[in-house]
Coordinates of N, CA and C in Angstrom, one line a residue:
Chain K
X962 N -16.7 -11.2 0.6 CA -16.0 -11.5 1.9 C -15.9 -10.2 2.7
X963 N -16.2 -10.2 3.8 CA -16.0 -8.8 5.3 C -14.5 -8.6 5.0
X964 N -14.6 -7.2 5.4 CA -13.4 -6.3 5.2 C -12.5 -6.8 6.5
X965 N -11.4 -7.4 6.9 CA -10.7 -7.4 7.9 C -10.1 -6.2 8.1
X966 N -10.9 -5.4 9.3 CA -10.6 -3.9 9.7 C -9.2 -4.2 10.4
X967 N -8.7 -5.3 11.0 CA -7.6 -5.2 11.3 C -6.3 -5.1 10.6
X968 N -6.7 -5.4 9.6 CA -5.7 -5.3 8.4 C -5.9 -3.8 7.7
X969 N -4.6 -3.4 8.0 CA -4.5 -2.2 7.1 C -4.3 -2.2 5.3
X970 N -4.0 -3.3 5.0 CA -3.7 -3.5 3.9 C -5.0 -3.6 2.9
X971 N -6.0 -4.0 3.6 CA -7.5 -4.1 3.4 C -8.1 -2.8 3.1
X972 N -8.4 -2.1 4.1 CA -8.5 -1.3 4.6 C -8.4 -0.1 2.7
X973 N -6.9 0.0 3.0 CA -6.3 0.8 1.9 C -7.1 0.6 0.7
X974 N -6.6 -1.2 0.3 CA -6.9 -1.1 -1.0 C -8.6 -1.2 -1.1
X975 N -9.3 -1.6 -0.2 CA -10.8 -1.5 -0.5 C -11.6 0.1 -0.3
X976 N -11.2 0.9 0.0 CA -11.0 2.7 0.2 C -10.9 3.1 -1.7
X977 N -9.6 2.4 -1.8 CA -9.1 3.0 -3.2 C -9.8 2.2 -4.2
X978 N -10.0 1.4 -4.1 CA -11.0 0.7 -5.5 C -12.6 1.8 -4.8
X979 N -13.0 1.7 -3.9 CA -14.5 2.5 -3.8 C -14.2 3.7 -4.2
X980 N -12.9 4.9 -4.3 CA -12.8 6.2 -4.7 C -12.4 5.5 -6.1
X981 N -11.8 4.8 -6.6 CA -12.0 4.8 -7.9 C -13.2 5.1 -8.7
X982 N -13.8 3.6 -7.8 CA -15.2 3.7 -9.5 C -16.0 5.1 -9.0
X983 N -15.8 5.4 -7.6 CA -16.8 7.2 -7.5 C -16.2 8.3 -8.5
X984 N -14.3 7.9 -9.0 CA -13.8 8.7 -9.8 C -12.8 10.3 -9.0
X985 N -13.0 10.0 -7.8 CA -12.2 10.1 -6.2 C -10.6 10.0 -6.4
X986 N -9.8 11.4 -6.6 CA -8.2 11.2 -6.7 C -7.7 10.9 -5.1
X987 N -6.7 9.8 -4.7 CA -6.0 9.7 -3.5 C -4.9 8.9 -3.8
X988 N -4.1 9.4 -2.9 CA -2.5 8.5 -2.9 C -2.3 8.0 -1.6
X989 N -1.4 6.9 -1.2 CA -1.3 6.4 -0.2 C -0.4 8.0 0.5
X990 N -0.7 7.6 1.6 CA 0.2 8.5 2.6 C 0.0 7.7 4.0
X991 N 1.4 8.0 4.7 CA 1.1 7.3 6.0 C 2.1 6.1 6.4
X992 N 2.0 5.4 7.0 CA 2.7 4.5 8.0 C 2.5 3.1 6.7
X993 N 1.6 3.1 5.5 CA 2.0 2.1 4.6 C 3.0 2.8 3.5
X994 N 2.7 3.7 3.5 CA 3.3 4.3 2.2 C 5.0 4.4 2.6
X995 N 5.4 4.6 4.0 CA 6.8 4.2 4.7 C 7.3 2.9 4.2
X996 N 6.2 1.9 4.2 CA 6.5 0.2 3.5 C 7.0 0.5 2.5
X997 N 6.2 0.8 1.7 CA 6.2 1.2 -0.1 C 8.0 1.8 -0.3
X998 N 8.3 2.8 0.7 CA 9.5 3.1 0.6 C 10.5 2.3 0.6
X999 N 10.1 1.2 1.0 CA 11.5 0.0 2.0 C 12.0 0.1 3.3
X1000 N 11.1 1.2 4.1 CA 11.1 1.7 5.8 C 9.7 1.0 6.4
X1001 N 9.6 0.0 6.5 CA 8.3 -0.6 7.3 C 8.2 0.3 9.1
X1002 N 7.0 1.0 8.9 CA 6.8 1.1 10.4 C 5.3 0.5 10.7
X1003 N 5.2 -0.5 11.2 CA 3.7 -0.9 11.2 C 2.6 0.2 11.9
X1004 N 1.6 -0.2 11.2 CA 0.4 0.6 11.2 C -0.8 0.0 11.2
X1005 N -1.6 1.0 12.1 CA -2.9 0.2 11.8 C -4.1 1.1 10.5
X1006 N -3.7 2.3 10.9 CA -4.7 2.9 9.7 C -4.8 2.9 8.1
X1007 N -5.1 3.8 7.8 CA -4.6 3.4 6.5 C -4.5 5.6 5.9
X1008 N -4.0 5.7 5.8 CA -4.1 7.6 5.1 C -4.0 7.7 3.7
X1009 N -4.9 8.7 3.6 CA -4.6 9.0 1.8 C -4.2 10.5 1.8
X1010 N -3.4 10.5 0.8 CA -3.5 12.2 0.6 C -4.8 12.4 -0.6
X1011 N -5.4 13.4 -0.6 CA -5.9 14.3 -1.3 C -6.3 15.7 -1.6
X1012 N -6.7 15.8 -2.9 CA -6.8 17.3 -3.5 C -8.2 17.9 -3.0
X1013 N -9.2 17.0 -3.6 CA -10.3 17.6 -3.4 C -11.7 16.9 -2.9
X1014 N -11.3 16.0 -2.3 CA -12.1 15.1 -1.8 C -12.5 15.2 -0.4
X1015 N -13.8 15.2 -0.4 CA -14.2 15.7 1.2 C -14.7 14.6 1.8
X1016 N -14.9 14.6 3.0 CA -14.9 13.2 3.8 C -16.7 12.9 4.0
X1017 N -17.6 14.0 3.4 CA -18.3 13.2 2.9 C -18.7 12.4 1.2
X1018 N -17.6 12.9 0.4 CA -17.6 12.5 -0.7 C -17.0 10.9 -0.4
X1019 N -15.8 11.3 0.5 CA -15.6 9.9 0.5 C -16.2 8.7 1.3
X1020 N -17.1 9.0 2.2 CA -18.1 8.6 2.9 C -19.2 7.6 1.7
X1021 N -19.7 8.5 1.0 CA -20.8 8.1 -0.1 C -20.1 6.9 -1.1
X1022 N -18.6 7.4 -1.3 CA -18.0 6.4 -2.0 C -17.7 5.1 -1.4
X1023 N -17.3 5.1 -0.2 CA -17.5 4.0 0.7 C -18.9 3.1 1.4
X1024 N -20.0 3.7 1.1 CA -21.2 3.4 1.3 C -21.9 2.7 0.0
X1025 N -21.2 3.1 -0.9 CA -21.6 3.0 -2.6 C -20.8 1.2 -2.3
X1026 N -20.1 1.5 -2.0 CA -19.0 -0.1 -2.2 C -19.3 -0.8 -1.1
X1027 N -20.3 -1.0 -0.5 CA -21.2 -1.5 0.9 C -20.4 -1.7 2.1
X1028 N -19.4 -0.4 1.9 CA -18.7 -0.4 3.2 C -18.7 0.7 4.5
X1029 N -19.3 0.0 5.6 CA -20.2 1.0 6.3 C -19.2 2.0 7.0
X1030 N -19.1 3.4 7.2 CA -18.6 4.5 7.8 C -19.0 5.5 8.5
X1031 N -18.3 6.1 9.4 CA -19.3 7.0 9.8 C -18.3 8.4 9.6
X1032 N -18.5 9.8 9.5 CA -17.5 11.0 9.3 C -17.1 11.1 11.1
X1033 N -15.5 11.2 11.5 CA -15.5 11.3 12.3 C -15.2 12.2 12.6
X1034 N -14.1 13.8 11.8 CA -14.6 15.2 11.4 C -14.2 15.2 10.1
X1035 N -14.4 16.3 10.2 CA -13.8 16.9 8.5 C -13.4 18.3 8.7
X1036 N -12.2 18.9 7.7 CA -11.6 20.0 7.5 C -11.0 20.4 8.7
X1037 N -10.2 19.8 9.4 CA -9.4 20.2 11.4 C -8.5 20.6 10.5
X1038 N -7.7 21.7 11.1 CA -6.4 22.5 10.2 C -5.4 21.6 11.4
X1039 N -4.1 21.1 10.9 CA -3.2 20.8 12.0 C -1.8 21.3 10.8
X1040 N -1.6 22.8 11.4 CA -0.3 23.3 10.2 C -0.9 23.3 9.0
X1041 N -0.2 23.0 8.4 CA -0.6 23.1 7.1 C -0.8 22.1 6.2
X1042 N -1.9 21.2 6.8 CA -2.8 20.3 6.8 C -4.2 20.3 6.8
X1043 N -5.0 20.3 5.7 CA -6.7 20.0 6.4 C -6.6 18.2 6.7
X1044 N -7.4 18.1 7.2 CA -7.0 16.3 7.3 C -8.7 16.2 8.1
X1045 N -9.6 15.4 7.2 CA -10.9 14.8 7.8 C -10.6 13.3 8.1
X1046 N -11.9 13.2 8.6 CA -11.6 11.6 8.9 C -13.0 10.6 8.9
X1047 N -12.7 9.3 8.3 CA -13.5 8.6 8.3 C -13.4 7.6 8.5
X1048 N -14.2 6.7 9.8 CA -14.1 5.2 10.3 C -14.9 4.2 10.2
X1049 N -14.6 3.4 9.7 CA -15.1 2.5 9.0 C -15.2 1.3 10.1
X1050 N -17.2 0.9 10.6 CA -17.2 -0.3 11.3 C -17.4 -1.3 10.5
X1051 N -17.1 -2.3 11.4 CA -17.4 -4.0 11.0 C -17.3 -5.0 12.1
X1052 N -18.5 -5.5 12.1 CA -18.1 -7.1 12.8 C -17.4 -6.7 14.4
X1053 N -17.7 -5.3 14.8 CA -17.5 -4.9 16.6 C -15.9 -4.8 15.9
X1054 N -15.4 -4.4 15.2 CA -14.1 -3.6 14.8 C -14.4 -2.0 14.5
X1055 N -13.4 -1.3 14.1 CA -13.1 -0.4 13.5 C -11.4 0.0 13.0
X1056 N -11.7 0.9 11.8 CA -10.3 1.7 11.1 C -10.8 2.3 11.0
X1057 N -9.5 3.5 10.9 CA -9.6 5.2 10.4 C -9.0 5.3 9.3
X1058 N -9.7 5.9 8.1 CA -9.1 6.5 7.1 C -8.8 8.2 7.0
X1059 N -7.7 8.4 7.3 CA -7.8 9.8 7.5 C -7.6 10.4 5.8
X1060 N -7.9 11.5 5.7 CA -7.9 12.3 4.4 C -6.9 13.6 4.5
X1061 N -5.6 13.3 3.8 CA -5.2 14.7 4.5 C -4.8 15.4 3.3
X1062 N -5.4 17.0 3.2 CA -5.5 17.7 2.2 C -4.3 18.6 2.7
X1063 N -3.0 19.2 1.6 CA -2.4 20.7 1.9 C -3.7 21.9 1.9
X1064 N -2.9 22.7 2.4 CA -3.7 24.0 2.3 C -3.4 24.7 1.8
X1065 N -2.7 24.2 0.3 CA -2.3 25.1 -0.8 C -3.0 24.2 -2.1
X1066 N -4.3 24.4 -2.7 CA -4.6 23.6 -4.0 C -3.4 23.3 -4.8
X1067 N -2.7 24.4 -5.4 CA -1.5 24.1 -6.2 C -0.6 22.8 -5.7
X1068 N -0.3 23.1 -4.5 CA 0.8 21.7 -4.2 C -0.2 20.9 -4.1
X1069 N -1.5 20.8 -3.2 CA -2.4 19.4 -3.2 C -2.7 18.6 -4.7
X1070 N -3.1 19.5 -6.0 CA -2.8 18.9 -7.5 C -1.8 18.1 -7.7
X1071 N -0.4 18.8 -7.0 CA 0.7 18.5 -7.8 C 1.1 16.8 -6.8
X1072 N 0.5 16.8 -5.5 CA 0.7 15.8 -5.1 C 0.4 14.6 -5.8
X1073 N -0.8 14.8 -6.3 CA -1.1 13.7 -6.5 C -0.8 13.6 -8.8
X1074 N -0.6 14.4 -9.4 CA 0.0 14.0 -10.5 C 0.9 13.4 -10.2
X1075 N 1.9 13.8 -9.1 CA 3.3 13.1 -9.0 C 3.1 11.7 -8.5
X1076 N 2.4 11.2 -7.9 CA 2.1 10.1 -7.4 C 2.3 9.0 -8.0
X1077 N 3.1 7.9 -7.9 CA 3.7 6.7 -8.1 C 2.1 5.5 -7.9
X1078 N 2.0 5.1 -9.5 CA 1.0 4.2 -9.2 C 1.3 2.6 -9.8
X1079 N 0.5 2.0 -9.6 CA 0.7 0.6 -9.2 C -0.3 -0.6 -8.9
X1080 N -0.3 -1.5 -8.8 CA -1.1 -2.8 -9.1 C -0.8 -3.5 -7.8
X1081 N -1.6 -3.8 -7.3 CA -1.4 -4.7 -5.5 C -2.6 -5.7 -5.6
X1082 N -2.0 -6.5 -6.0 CA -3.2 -7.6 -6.1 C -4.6 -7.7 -7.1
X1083 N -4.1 -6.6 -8.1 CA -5.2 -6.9 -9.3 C -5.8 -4.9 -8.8
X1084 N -5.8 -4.5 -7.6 CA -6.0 -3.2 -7.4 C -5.1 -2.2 -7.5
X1085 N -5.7 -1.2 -8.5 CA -4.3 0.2 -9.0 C -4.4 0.9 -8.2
X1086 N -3.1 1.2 -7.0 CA -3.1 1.6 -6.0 C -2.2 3.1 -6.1
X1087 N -2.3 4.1 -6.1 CA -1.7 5.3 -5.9 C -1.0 6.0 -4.7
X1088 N 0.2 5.6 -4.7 CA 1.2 6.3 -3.4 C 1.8 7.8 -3.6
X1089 N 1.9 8.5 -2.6 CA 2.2 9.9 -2.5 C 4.2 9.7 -3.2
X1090 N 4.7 10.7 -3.9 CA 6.7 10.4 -4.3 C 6.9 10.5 -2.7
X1091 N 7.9 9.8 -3.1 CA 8.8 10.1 -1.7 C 8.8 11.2 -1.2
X1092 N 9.4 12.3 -2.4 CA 9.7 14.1 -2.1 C 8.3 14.4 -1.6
X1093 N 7.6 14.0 -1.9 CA 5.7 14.8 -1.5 C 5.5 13.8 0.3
X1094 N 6.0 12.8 0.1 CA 5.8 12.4 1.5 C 6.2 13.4 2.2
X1095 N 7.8 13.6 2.6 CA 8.8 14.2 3.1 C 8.1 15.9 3.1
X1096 N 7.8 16.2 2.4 CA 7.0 17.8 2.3 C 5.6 17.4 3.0
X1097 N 4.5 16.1 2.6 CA 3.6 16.7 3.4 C 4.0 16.4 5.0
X1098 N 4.9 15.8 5.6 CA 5.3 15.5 6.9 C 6.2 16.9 7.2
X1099 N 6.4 17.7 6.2 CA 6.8 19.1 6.7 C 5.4 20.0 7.3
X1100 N 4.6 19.2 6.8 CA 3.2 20.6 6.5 C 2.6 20.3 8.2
X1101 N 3.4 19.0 8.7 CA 2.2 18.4 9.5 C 2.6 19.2 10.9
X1102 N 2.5 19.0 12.1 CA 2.5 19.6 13.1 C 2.9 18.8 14.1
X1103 N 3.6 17.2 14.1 CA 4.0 16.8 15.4 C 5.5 16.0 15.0
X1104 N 5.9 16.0 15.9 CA 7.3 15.5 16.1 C 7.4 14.4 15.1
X1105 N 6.4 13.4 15.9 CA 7.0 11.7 15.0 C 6.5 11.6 13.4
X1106 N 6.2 13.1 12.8 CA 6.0 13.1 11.6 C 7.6 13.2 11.2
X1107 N 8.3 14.7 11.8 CA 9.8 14.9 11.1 C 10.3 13.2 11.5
X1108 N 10.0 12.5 12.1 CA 11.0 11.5 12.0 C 10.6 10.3 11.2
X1109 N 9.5 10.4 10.7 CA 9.2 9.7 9.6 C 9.6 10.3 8.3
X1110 N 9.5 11.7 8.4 CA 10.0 12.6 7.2 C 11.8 12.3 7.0
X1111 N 12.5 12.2 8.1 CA 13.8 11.5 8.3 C 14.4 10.2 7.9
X1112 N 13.3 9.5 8.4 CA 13.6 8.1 8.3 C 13.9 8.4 6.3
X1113 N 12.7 8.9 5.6 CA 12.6 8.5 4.4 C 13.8 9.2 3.3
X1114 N 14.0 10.7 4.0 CA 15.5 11.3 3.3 C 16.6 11.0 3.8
X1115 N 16.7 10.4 4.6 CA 18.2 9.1 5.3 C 18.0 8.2 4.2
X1116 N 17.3 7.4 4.0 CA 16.9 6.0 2.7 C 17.3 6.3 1.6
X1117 N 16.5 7.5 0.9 CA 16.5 7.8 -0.6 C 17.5 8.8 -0.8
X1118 N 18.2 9.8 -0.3 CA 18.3 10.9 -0.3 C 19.2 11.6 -1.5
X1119 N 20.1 10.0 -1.9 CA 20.7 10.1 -3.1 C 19.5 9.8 -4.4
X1120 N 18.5 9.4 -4.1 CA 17.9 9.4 -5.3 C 16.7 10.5 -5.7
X1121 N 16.2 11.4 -4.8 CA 15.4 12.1 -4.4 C 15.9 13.2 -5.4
X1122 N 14.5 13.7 -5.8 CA 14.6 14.8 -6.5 C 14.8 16.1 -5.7
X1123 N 15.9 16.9 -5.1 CA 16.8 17.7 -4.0 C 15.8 19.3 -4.0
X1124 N 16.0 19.4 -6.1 CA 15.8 20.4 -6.6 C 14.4 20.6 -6.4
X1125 N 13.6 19.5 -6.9 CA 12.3 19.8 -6.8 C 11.4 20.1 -5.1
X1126 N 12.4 19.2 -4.5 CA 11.7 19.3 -3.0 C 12.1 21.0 -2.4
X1127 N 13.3 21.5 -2.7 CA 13.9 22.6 -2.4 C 13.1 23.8 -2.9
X1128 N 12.4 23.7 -4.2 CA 12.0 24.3 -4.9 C 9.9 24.7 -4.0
X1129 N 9.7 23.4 -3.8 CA 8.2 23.1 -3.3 C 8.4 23.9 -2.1
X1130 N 9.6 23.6 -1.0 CA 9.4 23.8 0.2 C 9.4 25.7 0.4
X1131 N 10.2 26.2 -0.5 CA 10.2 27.4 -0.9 C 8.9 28.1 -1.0
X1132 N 8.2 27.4 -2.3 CA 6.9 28.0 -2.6 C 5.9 27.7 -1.3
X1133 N 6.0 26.5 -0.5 CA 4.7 26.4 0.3 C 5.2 27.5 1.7
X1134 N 6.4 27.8 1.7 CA 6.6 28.7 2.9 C 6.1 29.4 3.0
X1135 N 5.6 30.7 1.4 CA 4.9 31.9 1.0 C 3.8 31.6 1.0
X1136 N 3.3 30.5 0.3 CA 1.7 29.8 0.0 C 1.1 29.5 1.4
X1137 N 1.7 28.7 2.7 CA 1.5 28.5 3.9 C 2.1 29.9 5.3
X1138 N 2.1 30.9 4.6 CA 3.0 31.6 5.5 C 2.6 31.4 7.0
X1139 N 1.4 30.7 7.6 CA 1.5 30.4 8.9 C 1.8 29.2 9.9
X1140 N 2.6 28.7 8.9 CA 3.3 27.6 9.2 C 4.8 27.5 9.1
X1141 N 5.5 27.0 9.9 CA 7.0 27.1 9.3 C 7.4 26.2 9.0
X1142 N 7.7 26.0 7.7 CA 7.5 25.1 6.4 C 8.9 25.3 6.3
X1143 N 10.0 26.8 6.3 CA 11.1 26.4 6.7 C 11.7 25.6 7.7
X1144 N 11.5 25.7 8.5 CA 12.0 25.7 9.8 C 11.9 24.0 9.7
X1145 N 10.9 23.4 9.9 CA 10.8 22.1 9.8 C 11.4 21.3 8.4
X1146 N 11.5 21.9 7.4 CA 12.1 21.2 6.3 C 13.4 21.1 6.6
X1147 N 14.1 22.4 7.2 CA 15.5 22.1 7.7 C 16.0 21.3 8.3
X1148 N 14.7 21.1 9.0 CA 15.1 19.9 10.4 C 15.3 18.6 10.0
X1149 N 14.8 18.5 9.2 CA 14.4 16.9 8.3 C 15.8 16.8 7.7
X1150 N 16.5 17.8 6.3 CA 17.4 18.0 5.4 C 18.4 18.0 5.6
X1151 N 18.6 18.4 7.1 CA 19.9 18.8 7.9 C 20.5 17.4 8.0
Chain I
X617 N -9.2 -4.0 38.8 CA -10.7 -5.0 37.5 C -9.5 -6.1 37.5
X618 N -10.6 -7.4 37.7 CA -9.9 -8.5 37.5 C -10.4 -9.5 36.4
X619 N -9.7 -9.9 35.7 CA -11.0 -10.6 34.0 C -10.3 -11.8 34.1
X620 N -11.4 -12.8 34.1 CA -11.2 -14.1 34.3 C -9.9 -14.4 33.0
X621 N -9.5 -15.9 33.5 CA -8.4 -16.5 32.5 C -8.7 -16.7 31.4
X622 N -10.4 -17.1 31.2 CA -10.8 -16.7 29.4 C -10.7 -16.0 28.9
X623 N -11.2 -15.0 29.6 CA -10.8 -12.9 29.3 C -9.7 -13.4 28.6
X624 N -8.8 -13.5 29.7 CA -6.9 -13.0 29.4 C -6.6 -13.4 28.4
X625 N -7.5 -15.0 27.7 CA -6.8 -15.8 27.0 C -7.5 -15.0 25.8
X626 N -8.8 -14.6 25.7 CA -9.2 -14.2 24.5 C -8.5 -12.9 24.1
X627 N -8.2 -12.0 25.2 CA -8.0 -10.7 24.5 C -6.1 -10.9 23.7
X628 N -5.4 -11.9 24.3 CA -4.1 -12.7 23.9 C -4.6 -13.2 22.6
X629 N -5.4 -13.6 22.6 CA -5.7 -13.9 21.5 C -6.1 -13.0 20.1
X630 N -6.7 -12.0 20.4 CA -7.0 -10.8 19.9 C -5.8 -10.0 19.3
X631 N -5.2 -9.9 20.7 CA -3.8 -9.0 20.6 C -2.8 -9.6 18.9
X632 N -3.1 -11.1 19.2 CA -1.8 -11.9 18.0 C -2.7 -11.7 16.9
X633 N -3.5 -11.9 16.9 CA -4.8 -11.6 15.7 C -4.2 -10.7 14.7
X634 N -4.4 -9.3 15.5 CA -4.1 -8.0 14.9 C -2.5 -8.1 15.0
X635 N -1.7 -8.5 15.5 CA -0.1 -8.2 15.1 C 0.1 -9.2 13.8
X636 N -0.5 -9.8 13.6 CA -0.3 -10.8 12.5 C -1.0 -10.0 11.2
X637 N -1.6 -9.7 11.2 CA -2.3 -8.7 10.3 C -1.6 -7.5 9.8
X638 N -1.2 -6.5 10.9 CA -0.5 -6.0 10.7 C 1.0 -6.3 9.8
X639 N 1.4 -7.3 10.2 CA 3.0 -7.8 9.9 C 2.9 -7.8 8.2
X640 N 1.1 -8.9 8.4 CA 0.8 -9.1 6.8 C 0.7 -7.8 5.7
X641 N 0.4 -6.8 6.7 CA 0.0 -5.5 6.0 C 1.3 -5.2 5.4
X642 N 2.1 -5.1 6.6 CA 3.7 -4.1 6.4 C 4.3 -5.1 5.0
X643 N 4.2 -6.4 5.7 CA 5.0 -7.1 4.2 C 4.4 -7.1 3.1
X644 N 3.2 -7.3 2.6 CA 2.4 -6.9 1.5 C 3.2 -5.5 0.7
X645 N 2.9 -4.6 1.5 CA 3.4 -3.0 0.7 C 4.9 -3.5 0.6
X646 N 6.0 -3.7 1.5 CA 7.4 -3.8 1.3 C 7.2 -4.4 -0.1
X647 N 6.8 -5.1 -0.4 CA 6.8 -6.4 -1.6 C 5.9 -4.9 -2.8
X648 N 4.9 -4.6 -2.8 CA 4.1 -3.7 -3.8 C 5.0 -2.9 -3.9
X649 N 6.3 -2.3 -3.2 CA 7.3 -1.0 -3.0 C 8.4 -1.5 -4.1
X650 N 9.0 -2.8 -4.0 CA 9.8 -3.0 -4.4 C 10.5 -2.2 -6.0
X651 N 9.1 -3.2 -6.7 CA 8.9 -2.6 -8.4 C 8.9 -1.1 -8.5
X652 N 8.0 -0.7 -7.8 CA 7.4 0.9 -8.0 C 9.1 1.8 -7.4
X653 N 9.4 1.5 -6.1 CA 10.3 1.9 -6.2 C 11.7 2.0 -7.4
X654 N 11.9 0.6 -8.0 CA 12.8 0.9 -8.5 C 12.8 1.3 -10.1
X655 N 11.6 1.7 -10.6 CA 11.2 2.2 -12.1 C 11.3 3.9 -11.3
X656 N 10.7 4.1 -9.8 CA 10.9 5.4 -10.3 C 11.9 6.0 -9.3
X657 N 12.6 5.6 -8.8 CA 13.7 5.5 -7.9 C 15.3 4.5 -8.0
X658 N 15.8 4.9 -9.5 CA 16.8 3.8 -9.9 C 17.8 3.9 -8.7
X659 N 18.3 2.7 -8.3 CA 19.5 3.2 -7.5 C 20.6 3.5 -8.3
X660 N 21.7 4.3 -8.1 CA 22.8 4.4 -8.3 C 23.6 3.6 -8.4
X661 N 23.7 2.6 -7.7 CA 24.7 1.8 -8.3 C 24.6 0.7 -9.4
X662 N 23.1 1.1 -10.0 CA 22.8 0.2 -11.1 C 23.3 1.4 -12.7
X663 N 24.0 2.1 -12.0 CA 24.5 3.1 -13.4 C 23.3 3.7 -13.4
X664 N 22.3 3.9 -13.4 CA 21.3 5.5 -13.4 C 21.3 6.6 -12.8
X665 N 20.5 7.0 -13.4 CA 20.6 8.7 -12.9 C 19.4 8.8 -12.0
X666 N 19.0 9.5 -10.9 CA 18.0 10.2 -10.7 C 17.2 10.4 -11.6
X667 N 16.0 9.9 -11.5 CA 14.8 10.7 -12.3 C 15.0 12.3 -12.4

């Protein structure tokens, strides 16, 4: 059956089963992974975080799974984010899967060990922790990121690991020093 | 630019297409969030602690 590019939900899980069997680590990130939280903001794309996955790796892995793509860039620094991108046609549609890496390996690993995984319809789907959401929306560089990073520590904030996000945002301040990794975490925490 | 009433009607039609899809998307995850959230996000007022 054709991929409904309109559907983000498609989108995601047919992305993450093609990085599977290539053997491709990714977690949700993004405007579904807000769902996942119990904050619906609809969305049309679909984002993954990852470690080490380049957007032609993921390209080949989506070509491998007869799903056609084209690279639309790769490696754009935005703060302290690399984030490639790849769009996927069909049927006079299109979606974007963006790829968004830190620009610290250490935290980009740790994103994804920490990653909450799960079963959506027969497919094992990997979402970014809440705390790693909230951090990489610190890393990012526009406004309606802190307020998605808000939305999610207003929600959880009593159940959120305080210590550990306190601890990360610390290290990536020194790790990212050309970003202010403070400054924007406060904004969120405050 | 003026696009005939088929236009109007098809791209209306297009428009509901994709909001319905989307809706489908957002409630899909809400529903996949539920479980996941609460094995690793206990609430508090079920007597747990923070992970």
């Amino acid at each position: 059956m054709a991929l409904n590019l309109d559907d983000p939900s498609e989108v995601a899980l047919a992305a993450s089963a093609a990085f599977d069997r290539a053997g491709l680590q990714a977690a949700l990130y993004g405007g579904l992974a807000l769902a996942v939280y119990g904050e619906p903001r609809e969305t049309r794309d679909a984002d993954l975080a990852v470690a080490t996955v380049s957007v032609g790796e993921a390209k080949a892995a989506l070509d491998a799974a007869g799903i056609a793509s084209v690279v639309a860039f790769s490696d754009m620094r935005f703060g302290g984010l690399s984030i490639g991108r790849v769009t996927i046609v069909g049927g006079g549609k299109l979606n974007m899967i963006d790829l968004v890496t830190p620009r610290c390996s250490r935290y980009a690993g740790a994103v994804l060990t920490r990653s909450l995984r799960g079963a959506l319809e027969g497919q094992e789907l990997s979402v970014v922790a809440a705390e790693d959401f909230i951090l990489l929306k610190t890393l990012s560089t526009r406004d309606h990121d802190l307020v998605d990073a808000r939305t999610v520590w207003h929600a959880l904030r009593d159940r959120l690991d305080r210590e550990l996000m306190d601890r990360e945002a610390g290290l990536l301040a020194v790790e990212i020093a050309d970003h202010d990794v403070r400054g924007r975490y406060s904004s969120v925490i405050s | 630019m003026q696009i005939t009433r088929e236009e109007l009607e098809q791209r209306l039609r297009r428009a509901s297409e994709v909001r319905r899809a989307l809706r489908r998307a957002t409630n899909r995850f809400l529903a996949f969030g539920e479980q996941l959230m609460r094995e690793r996000y206990p609430a508090k007022v079920d007597g747990a602690e923070p992970r």
